[in-house]
XYZ file of C-alpha atoms in Angstrom:
411
model
C 0.000 0.000 0.000
C 1.542 3.272 -1.113
C 1.574 6.386 1.036
C 1.991 9.735 -0.718
C 4.263 12.070 1.239
C 3.463 15.777 0.953
C 6.853 16.964 -0.327
C 7.144 14.221 -2.924
C 3.555 14.782 -3.999
C 4.154 18.487 -4.576
C 7.068 17.857 -6.935
C 5.213 15.040 -8.657
C 2.151 17.248 -9.168
C 4.169 19.787 -11.149
C 5.452 17.110 -13.504
C 2.018 15.509 -13.888
C 0.310 18.849 -14.490
C 2.662 19.908 -17.259
C 2.674 16.505 -18.941
C -0.848 15.199 -18.471
C -3.328 17.971 -17.730
C -6.251 17.906 -20.112
C -8.564 20.825 -19.412
C -10.796 23.398 -20.990
C -12.298 26.516 -19.454
C -14.943 29.051 -20.401
C -12.985 32.147 -19.439
C -15.668 33.795 -17.319
C -18.603 33.869 -19.753
C -21.734 31.761 -19.708
C -21.171 28.385 -21.380
C -24.564 27.731 -22.921
C -27.860 29.276 -23.900
C -30.069 30.450 -21.045
C -27.193 30.089 -18.557
C -26.436 32.523 -15.794
C -30.087 33.229 -14.987
C -29.259 33.056 -11.288
C -27.687 36.558 -11.373
C -24.181 35.156 -11.058
C -21.796 34.209 -13.875
C -20.636 30.580 -13.865
C -17.411 29.790 -11.988
C -14.175 30.202 -13.899
C -10.810 28.476 -14.020
C -9.846 24.859 -14.523
C -10.012 21.672 -12.512
C -6.409 20.986 -11.464
C -4.511 18.378 -9.464
C -3.584 19.372 -5.901
C -2.422 16.068 -4.440
C -2.790 12.318 -4.153
C -2.983 9.825 -6.984
C -1.199 6.580 -7.843
C -1.837 5.409 -4.284
C -3.864 2.167 -4.681
C -1.657 0.024 -6.929
C -2.819 -3.413 -5.800
C -6.604 -3.132 -6.306
C -9.120 -1.363 -8.496
C -10.793 1.446 -6.537
C -14.549 1.993 -6.337
C -16.473 4.677 -4.438
C -15.417 7.400 -1.975
C -16.761 9.406 0.937
C -15.113 12.370 2.650
C -15.997 13.401 6.198
C -13.986 15.984 8.105
C -10.287 15.247 7.774
C -10.710 11.637 6.659
C -11.664 9.837 3.464
C -12.999 6.322 2.928
C -12.736 4.500 -0.393
C -13.951 1.149 -1.662
C -12.358 -1.448 -3.915
C -13.722 -3.296 -6.943
C -13.176 -6.945 -7.807
C -15.073 -7.805 -10.957
C -11.742 -9.328 -11.816
C -8.562 -9.309 -9.764
C -5.794 -6.744 -10.037
C -2.356 -8.081 -9.036
C -4.139 -11.225 -7.861
C -6.316 -9.609 -5.164
C -10.042 -8.908 -4.962
C -11.841 -5.733 -3.992
C -12.541 -6.732 -0.415
C -11.205 -3.778 1.590
C -12.200 -0.297 2.703
C -9.270 2.124 2.524
C -9.063 4.794 5.226
C -7.209 8.020 4.485
C -6.038 10.873 6.675
C -6.260 14.253 4.954
C -3.196 16.317 5.848
C -3.117 20.071 6.471
C -3.278 20.735 2.728
C -6.108 18.240 2.211
C -3.912 15.665 0.465
C -4.768 12.020 1.263
C -2.345 9.817 3.211
C -3.255 6.157 3.704
C -3.935 5.472 7.394
C -5.449 1.973 7.540
C -7.725 -0.494 5.786
C -10.553 -2.816 6.812
C -11.043 -6.170 5.116
C -14.511 -7.688 4.694
C -14.678 -11.466 4.545
C -16.337 -13.409 1.719
C -16.891 -10.481 -0.654
C -15.227 -9.482 -3.900
C -16.262 -5.824 -4.160
C -16.799 -2.994 -1.687
C -19.123 -1.051 -3.948
C -20.362 1.951 -1.970
C -19.894 3.749 1.337
C -21.151 6.763 3.249
C -20.502 8.448 6.595
C -23.425 9.842 8.573
C -23.627 13.622 8.924
C -22.589 13.449 12.579
C -19.533 11.371 11.685
C -20.535 8.568 14.042
C -21.405 5.842 11.532
C -19.829 4.373 8.407
C -22.086 2.268 6.185
C -20.665 0.046 3.440
C -22.236 -2.078 0.710
C -20.551 -5.243 -0.542
C -21.148 -7.838 -3.242
C -19.590 -10.735 -5.208
C -19.557 -13.374 -2.491
C -21.539 -15.078 0.251
C -20.867 -12.096 2.526
C -22.712 -9.694 0.225
C -24.768 -7.114 2.086
C -24.576 -3.971 4.206
C -21.982 -3.399 6.935
C -22.062 -0.780 9.689
C -19.061 0.587 11.609
C -18.690 2.889 14.577
C -16.311 5.827 14.006
C -15.317 7.052 17.457
C -11.799 6.679 16.065
C -12.170 7.808 12.456
C -9.058 5.897 11.355
C -10.057 2.607 12.946
C -13.714 1.709 12.292
C -15.247 -0.765 14.740
C -17.810 -3.273 13.383
C -21.315 -2.729 14.751
C -23.789 -4.744 12.717
C -24.655 -6.009 9.267
C -27.485 -7.104 7.004
C -26.307 -10.004 4.854
C -28.189 -10.837 1.662
C -25.673 -13.370 0.373
C -24.471 -13.933 -3.153
C -26.736 -11.264 -4.653
C -25.053 -8.521 -2.687
C -25.944 -4.864 -2.251
C -24.618 -2.458 -4.853
C -25.238 0.911 -3.202
C -26.446 2.226 0.145
C -27.722 5.721 0.952
C -28.246 7.205 4.410
C -31.172 9.534 5.093
C -32.820 10.886 8.229
C -36.614 11.015 8.027
C -38.805 12.176 10.915
C -35.792 11.994 13.205
C -34.920 8.379 12.362
C -31.851 7.325 10.384
C -32.494 4.916 7.520
C -30.353 3.106 4.972
C -31.719 2.773 1.435
C -29.980 -0.257 -0.075
C -29.970 -1.434 -3.697
C -30.126 -5.241 -3.702
C -28.826 -6.877 -6.862
C -30.667 -9.689 -8.671
C -29.960 -12.981 -6.927
C -28.736 -16.269 -8.389
C -32.205 -17.855 -8.671
C -35.405 -16.911 -10.490
C -37.465 -16.872 -7.290
C -39.244 -13.717 -6.133
C -37.007 -13.697 -3.062
C -34.051 -13.120 -5.379
C -35.613 -10.216 -7.275
C -33.648 -6.967 -7.259
C -35.169 -4.670 -4.647
C -35.000 -1.414 -2.782
C -34.392 -2.446 0.835
C -35.013 0.147 3.552
C -33.429 -0.427 6.972
C -34.181 1.378 10.229
C -30.802 2.138 11.847
C -31.915 3.463 15.220
C -29.862 0.547 16.578
C -27.023 0.088 14.066
C -26.006 -3.132 15.807
C -29.269 -4.645 14.574
C -30.436 -2.948 11.370
C -34.143 -3.658 10.924
C -35.602 -4.189 7.451
C -38.803 -2.114 7.364
C -39.612 -2.048 3.639
C -38.840 -3.959 0.456
C -39.826 -2.715 -2.996
C -39.025 -5.223 -5.779
C -37.776 -3.838 -9.090
C -38.123 -5.594 -12.478
C -35.116 -7.571 -13.665
C -34.223 -5.127 -16.428
C -30.892 -5.306 -14.568
C -32.679 -3.972 -11.461
C -32.027 -1.181 -8.986
C -28.667 0.546 -9.039
C -28.809 3.604 -6.776
C -31.088 5.861 -4.709
C -31.107 9.609 -4.024
C -33.136 10.756 -1.001
C -34.041 14.345 -0.152
C -36.937 15.892 1.781
C -38.793 12.597 2.114
C -38.620 11.809 -1.615
C -36.617 8.799 -2.840
C -35.527 8.631 -6.460
C -34.731 5.039 -7.415
C -32.511 4.549 -10.458
C -33.682 1.242 -11.844
C -31.685 0.780 -15.045
C -33.973 0.044 -18.015
C -37.079 0.299 -15.856
C -36.140 3.966 -15.532
C -36.460 6.331 -12.578
C -39.063 5.565 -9.906
C -40.127 8.321 -7.499
C -41.349 7.330 -4.016
C -42.842 9.328 -1.181
C -40.986 8.059 1.892
C -42.055 10.824 4.276
C -42.587 13.938 2.171
C -46.369 13.823 2.395
C -47.157 14.158 -1.297
C -48.683 10.650 -1.305
C -48.805 9.829 2.396
C -45.806 7.510 2.235
C -43.176 6.750 4.848
C -39.846 4.961 5.005
C -41.657 1.865 6.258
C -44.407 2.176 3.644
C -43.118 3.896 0.478
C -45.763 5.062 -1.982
C -44.936 5.458 -5.661
C -45.444 8.981 -6.981
C -44.375 8.538 -10.603
C -41.875 6.907 -12.920
C -40.165 7.773 -16.187
C -37.888 5.973 -18.638
C -35.113 8.242 -19.883
C -34.044 8.316 -23.521
C -31.566 5.777 -24.876
C -29.696 8.386 -26.946
C -28.417 5.586 -29.204
C -26.362 4.124 -26.338
C -26.100 0.328 -26.435
C -27.887 -1.370 -23.558
C -30.833 0.988 -23.299
C -31.688 3.845 -20.914
C -29.591 2.317 -18.086
C -30.624 4.798 -15.361
C -27.642 4.498 -13.042
C -27.586 7.361 -10.519
C -28.930 10.847 -9.975
C -29.001 14.138 -8.095
C -32.053 16.280 -7.309
C -30.794 19.857 -7.642
C -31.835 22.125 -4.749
C -30.902 25.466 -6.295
C -30.241 28.047 -3.545
C -29.952 30.830 -6.125
C -33.414 30.409 -7.638
C -35.076 28.551 -4.763
C -36.155 25.838 -7.203
C -35.953 22.059 -7.048
C -36.721 21.812 -10.709
C -34.095 19.495 -12.152
C -33.096 15.896 -11.571
C -29.820 14.876 -13.221
C -29.711 11.199 -14.201
C -26.586 9.283 -15.183
C -26.766 6.638 -17.905
C -24.156 3.876 -17.801
C -23.630 2.168 -21.139
C -21.061 -0.489 -22.050
C -17.374 0.133 -21.417
C -13.989 -1.425 -20.780
C -11.908 -0.541 -17.719
C -9.160 1.875 -18.631
C -10.113 2.421 -22.242
C -13.775 3.088 -23.011
C -17.178 3.988 -21.590
C -20.530 5.304 -22.785
C -23.662 6.992 -21.500
C -25.063 10.505 -21.163
C -26.314 12.807 -18.426
C -30.074 13.232 -18.767
C -31.940 16.198 -17.268
C -35.497 15.757 -16.016
C -37.839 18.572 -15.073
C -39.419 17.344 -11.825
C -41.087 20.598 -10.785
C -44.209 18.418 -10.858
C -43.060 15.227 -9.143
C -46.162 13.436 -10.368
C -45.255 14.063 -14.010
C -41.491 14.249 -14.660
C -40.330 14.971 -18.198
C -36.955 14.859 -19.921
C -35.776 18.270 -21.142
C -32.018 18.139 -21.802
C -28.908 15.975 -22.040
C -25.117 16.192 -22.022
C -22.975 13.921 -24.211
C -19.214 13.395 -24.465
C -17.804 11.567 -27.462
C -15.688 8.578 -26.427
C -16.632 8.580 -22.734
C -19.642 7.918 -20.512
C -20.708 9.288 -17.166
C -20.634 7.507 -13.821
C -21.257 9.085 -10.393
C -21.518 12.808 -9.818
C -21.674 15.547 -7.202
C -23.027 19.086 -7.213
C -21.772 22.455 -6.069
C -25.323 23.694 -5.714
C -24.370 27.190 -4.545
C -22.304 27.738 -7.701
C -24.745 25.805 -9.909
C -22.059 23.415 -11.147
C -22.355 19.663 -11.649
C -19.136 17.628 -11.370
C -19.314 14.239 -13.068
C -16.938 11.299 -13.085
C -16.582 10.236 -16.705
C -14.525 7.028 -16.475
C -11.827 7.254 -19.195
C -12.907 10.881 -19.708
C -11.875 11.780 -16.156
C -13.761 14.557 -14.361
C -16.120 17.010 -16.064
C -17.643 20.267 -14.747
C -20.908 21.600 -16.203
C -22.684 24.922 -15.821
C -26.259 24.031 -14.845
C -27.535 27.525 -14.082
C -30.641 28.963 -15.662
C -33.014 27.061 -17.917
C -31.760 23.727 -19.232
C -32.988 22.659 -22.653
C -31.778 20.336 -25.393
C -28.087 19.647 -25.981
C -25.940 20.998 -23.124
C -22.562 20.439 -24.786
C -21.896 24.194 -24.726
C -22.221 24.125 -20.906
C -18.870 22.376 -20.437
C -16.703 24.441 -18.054
C -13.646 22.252 -17.517
C -12.435 18.659 -17.712
C -9.421 16.789 -16.379
C -7.995 13.288 -16.651
C -6.293 13.095 -13.245
C -4.128 10.088 -14.077
C -3.444 11.195 -17.634
C -4.085 9.195 -20.775
C -4.106 5.451 -20.137
C -4.220 5.783 -16.340
C -7.635 7.397 -15.853
C -10.951 5.638 -15.218
C -12.734 7.858 -12.708
C -15.515 6.298 -10.625
C -16.773 9.185 -8.496
C -16.229 12.689 -7.135
C -17.072 14.629 -3.975
C -16.660 18.251 -2.912
C -15.320 18.666 0.615
C -13.206 21.156 2.563
C -12.632 23.390 -0.448
C -11.315 20.566 -2.633
C -12.833 18.238 -5.189
C -11.874 14.621 -4.453
C -11.945 12.012 -7.198
C -11.599 8.258 -6.906
C -10.152 6.572 -9.963
C -10.332 2.820 -10.549
C -6.774 2.802 -11.911
C -4.921 5.653 -10.224
C -6.551 5.876 -6.794
C -7.628 8.846 -4.674
C -6.985 12.373 -5.940
C -7.324 15.827 -4.440
C -8.321 18.338 -7.120
C -8.884 22.087 -7.221
C -12.528 22.828 -8.104
C -13.727 25.825 -10.071
C -13.890 29.112 -8.198
């Protein structure tokens, strides 16, 4: 396990920036029609490397979560890298500059991929999803010592595994929204499902709701805000549930469907493939008008990917409609994060690296002119970025090939 020292990283950054930086910027003007309607011009500058990188050589990396001065990253094991599976959580200390330094790791038995993780807002709980093995499921850890998580409880679903898990507090109770993969049999018990767990006692997570999803791959991810859960269910589309909002009288224990929509295929092989999303709470306009949906098409680790960002107008949650899209030739989107105050969406784009989009104003049609900046943090041939997160004034990116990066976001 490599540890990046600050002094060495600083020198290395200069070399990497001059040799491998791939970026574009808009130079302080709006980057698309109808942009800038929030009375502020879009941020300027370029995404740049600040630290980290090339720090997980023995495994493929998966997701990330930053909380305070620590980061947690997963590992992927669809196939082995250097003979090892993706069965560990990496724990990173963020130094005074925000650069990641490996502090420890936690191994999970009988799994091949640690696919997702999140820390609760109070920093007390780490939740992890795992798959590819008999130990597939959800794992909970206590974080009194942020660098040394202590196991608390788990919810094991077996070989099917759980692909993602999302924490949300509803009516004062903490819940985990888990995406259960299709199981190995054709029985209803093995159907892909949204599983909702009550975590008031994280030592014994209690399953309070199960919503099966058709086997058009199944459920992949969930975004929860203000008692509304958006379920990204691949070729079934996006399903909207009231889980405590009141629009349909639903609750976390008894979700009620509000609506559903199948996003456009946009000529991407594999269909709509609704993968993930973000409901934009725009503090500039006061609107919650847009839902950004990621489409994951076919790809090959390290070399290719496909899939667009689709924009839905959900100002009427009972009748969402698709209004815009963003496409990059030769690369497809994966997970993303928003700087809502600056009206910027940051998207991981696999072999395309990290992309920043201006999402201010009215969004219609092709948003290709809204591109603000892009960066391949590992350079050509060493970039396959899984996810991004804004924290502590930096943009962190986890790359399947080149590890955990600290980047400078737009200003």
